[in-house]
Coordinates of C-alpha atoms in Angstrom, one line a residue:
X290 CA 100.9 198.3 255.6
X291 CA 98.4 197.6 258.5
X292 CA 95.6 199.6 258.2
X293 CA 95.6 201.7 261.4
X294 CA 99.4 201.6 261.3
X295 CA 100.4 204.5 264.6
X296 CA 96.7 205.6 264.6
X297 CA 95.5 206.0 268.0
X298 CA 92.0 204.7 268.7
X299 CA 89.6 205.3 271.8
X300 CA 86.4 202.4 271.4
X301 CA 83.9 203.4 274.0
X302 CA 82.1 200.3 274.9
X303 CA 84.9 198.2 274.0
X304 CA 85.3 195.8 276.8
X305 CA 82.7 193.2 274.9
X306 CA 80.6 192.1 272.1
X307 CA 81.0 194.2 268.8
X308 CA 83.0 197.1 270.5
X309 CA 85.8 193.9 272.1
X310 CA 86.0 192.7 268.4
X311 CA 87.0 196.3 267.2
X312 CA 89.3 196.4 269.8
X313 CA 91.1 193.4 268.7
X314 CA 90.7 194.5 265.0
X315 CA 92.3 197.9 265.6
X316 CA 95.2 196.0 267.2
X317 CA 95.7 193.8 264.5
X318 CA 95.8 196.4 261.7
X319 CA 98.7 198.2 264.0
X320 CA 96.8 200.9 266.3
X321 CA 97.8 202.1 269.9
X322 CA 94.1 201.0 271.3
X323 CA 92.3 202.8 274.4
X324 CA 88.9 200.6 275.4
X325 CA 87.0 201.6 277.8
X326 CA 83.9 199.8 280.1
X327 CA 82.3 199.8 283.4
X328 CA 83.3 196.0 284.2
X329 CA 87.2 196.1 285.2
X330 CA 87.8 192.3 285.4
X331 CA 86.6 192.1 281.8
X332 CA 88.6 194.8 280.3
X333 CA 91.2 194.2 282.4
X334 CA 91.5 190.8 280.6
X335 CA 90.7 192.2 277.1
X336 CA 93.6 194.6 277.6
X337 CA 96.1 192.4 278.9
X338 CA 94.9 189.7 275.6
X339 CA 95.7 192.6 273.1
X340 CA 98.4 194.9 274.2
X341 CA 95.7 198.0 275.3
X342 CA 94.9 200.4 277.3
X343 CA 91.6 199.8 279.9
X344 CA 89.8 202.7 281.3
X345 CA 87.3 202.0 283.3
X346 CA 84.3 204.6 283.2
X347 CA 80.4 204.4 283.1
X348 CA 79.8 206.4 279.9
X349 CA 76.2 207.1 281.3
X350 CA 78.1 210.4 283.2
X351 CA 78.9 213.0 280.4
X352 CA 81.7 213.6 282.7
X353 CA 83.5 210.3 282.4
X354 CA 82.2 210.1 278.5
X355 CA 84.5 213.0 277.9
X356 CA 87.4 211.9 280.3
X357 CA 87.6 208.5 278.0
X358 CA 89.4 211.0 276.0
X359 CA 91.3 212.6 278.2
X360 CA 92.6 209.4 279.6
X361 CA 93.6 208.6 275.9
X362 CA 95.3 212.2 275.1
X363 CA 97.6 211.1 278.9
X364 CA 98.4 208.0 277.4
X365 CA 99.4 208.9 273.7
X366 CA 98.7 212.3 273.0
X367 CA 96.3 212.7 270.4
X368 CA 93.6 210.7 269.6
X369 CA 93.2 210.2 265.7
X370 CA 90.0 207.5 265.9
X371 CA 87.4 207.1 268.0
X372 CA 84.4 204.4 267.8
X373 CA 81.2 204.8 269.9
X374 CA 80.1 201.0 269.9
X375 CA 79.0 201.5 273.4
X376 CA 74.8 200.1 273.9
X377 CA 72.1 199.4 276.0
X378 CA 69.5 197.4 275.1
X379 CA 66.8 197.0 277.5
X380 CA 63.1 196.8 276.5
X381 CA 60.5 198.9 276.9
X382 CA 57.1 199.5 274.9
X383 CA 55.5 203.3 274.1
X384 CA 53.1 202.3 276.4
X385 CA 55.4 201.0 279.2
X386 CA 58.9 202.4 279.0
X387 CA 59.1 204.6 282.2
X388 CA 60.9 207.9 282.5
X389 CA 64.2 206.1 284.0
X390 CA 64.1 203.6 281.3
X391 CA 64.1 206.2 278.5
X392 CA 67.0 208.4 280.4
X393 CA 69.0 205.3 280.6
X394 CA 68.7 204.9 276.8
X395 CA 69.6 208.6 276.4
X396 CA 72.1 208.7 278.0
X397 CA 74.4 205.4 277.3
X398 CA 73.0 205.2 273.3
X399 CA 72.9 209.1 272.8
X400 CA 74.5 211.8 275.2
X401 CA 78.0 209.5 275.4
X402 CA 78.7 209.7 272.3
X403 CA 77.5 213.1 271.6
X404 CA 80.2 214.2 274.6
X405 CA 83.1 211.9 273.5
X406 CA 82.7 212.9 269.8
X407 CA 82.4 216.8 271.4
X408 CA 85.9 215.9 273.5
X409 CA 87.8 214.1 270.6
X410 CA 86.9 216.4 268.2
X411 CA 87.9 219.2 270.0
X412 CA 91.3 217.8 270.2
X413 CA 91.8 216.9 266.5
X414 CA 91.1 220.8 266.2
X415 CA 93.4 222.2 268.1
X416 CA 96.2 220.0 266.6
X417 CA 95.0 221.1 263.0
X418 CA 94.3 217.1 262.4
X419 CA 92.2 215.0 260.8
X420 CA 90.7 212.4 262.2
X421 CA 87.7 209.8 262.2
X422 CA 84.5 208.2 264.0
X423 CA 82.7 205.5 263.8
X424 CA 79.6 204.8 265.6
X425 CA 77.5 201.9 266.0
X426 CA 74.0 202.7 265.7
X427 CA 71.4 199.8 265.0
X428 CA 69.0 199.2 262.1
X429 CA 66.3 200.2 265.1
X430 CA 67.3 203.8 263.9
X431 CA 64.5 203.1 260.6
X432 CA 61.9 202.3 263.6
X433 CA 62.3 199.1 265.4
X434 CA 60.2 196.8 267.0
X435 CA 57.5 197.7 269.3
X436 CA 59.4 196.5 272.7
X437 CA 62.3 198.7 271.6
X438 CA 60.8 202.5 271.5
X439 CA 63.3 203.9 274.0
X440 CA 66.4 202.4 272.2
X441 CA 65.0 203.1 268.4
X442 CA 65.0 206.6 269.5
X443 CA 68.0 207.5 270.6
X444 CA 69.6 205.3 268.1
X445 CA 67.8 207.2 265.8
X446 CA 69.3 210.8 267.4
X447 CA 72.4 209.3 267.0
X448 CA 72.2 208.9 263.2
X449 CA 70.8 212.2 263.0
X450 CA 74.3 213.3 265.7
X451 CA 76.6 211.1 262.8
X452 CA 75.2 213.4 260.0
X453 CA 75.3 216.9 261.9
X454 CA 78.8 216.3 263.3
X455 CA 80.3 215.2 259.9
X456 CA 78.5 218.1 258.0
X457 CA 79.4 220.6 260.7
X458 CA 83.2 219.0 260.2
X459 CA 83.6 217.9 257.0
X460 CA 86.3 221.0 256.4
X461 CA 88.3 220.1 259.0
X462 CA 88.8 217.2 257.4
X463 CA 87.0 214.7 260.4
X464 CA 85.3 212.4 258.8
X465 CA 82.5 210.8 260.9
X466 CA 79.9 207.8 259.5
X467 CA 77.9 205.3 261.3
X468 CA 77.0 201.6 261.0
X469 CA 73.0 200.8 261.7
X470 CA 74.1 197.2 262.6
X471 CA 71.5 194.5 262.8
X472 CA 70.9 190.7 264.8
X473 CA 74.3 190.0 265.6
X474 CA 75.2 187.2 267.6
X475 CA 77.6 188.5 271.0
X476 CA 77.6 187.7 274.5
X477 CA 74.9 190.2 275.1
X478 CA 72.6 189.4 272.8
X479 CA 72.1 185.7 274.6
X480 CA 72.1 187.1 277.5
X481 CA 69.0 189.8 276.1
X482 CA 67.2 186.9 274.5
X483 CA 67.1 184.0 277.5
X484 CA 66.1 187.2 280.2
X485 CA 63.6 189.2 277.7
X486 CA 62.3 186.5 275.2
X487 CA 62.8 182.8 277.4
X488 CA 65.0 181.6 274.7
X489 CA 66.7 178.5 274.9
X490 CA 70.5 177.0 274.3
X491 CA 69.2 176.7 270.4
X492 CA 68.1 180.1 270.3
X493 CA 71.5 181.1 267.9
X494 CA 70.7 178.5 265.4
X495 CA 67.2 179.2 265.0
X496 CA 67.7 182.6 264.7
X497 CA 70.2 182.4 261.8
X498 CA 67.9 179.6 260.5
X499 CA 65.5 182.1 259.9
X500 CA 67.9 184.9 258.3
X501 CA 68.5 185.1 254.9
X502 CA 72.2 184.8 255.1
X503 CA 71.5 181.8 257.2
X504 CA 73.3 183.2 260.0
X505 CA 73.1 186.4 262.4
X506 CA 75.9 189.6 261.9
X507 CA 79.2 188.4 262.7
X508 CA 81.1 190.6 265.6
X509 CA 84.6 189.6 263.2
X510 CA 82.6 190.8 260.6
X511 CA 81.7 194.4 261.7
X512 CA 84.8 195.0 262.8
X513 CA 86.6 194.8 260.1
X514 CA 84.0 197.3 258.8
X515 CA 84.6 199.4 261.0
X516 CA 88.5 199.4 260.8
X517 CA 87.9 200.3 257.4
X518 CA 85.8 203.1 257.5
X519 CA 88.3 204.7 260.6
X520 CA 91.4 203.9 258.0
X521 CA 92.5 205.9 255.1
X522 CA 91.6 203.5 252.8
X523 CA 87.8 204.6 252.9
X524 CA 88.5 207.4 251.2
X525 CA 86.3 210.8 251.4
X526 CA 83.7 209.0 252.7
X527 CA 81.7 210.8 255.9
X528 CA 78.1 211.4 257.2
X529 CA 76.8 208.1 255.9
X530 CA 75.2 206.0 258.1
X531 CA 75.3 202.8 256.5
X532 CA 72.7 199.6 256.8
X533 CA 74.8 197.1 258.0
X534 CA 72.0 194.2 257.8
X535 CA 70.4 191.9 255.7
X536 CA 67.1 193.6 256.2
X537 CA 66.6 195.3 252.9
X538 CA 64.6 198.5 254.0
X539 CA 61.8 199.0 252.1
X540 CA 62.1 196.4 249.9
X541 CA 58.3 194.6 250.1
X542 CA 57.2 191.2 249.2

């Protein structure tokens, strides 16, 4: 059986990159699939590729963050799954990240999840059912480079959000874990590294030229990660945030 046979699944930040590859992952394994995004032609595309449902909503607003699942509950009724792959990546040093910067990074890579989480989980509590989340963090969450301080901490408040919810959860039988993803290779990402780091077309292949692996994380990859850890088949597992990366923190050479 498919792994997400009749689940219903809400991916926030699902219109591209790692959360589009969920989406078409969640289809696959046999979900009813709510994605939402703030550009329409591209989820409007996405959804009409894969059979799901496009909402469009800037998660930035607590307001719409929450109404992504209340669009879902209109469509289907319940929501059983819900993946928080949403992300903003823009840099910005201690020394030069201004106070708009860091509220942009609060609110896309922090308070929407916090408030969709607050709004799904609300709902698998009322109906006495469990349910799971997923969301995609980044290995930033361990620190992060210098040009990231804004996005390394609120990727880091949402691993500590992954553990709190779960714990706070746990007997209601939600189970909620996180991925602390690392260099993968999406749309986005080439975009980031020809506007912040004047890479060129061959940017990809040095960049996996220098990995261990010999390539960057694979969007395919993750998502069938992820579809895991929101399926049955993962078990007990919850509040683990989990180093998706082939960085071995602290390991030393």
């Amino acid at each position: 059986m498919a792994l997400l046979q009749d689940k219903v699944v809400l991916v926030n930040g699902g219109s591209q990159g790692v959360g589009a590859g969920i989406v078409r992952a969640a289809v696959r394994e046999g979900a009813a699939v709510v994605l939402t995004g703030r550009r329409a032609g591209v989820g409007e595309k996405l959804a009409a590729d894969t059979g799901a449902l496009f909402v469009r909503a800037d998660l930035a607003d607590p307001a719409q963050a929450r109404d992504s699942v209340v669009r879902t509950l209109e469509a289907h009724g319940r929501i059983d799954c819900l993946v928080n792959a949403a992300g903003l990546t823009s840099r910005g040093s201690l020394l030069d990240t201004t106070p708009d910067m860091f509220d942009q990074h609060v609110a896309i890579n922090l308070r929407a999840p916090f408030f969709s989480m607050q709004a799904a989980v609300a709902d698998m509590k009322a109906r006495k059912a469990p349910g799971t989340i997923v969301n995609i963090i980044s290995n930033c969450a361990h620190g992060g480079p210098p040009y990231l301080a804004a996005y390394s901490a609120a990727k880091a408040g949402l691993a500590g959000l992954t553990r709190n919810a779960a714990h706070a959860h746990r007997w209601d039988r939600i189970r909620i874990n996180g991925l602390n993803i690392g260099w993968t290779d999406t749309e986005g990402e080439d975009a980031v590294q020809r506007a912040f780091h004047d890479a060129g077309d061959d940017w990809r292949e040095k960049a996996a030229a220098a990995q261990p692996m010999g390539k960057l994380g694979q969007v395919d990859e993750i998502a069938d990660f992820v579809v895991l850890l929101l399926s049955d088949r993962s078990g007990v597992v919850t509040g683990s945030v989990i180093d998706w990366d082939q960085i071995v923190f602290g390991g030393m050479d």
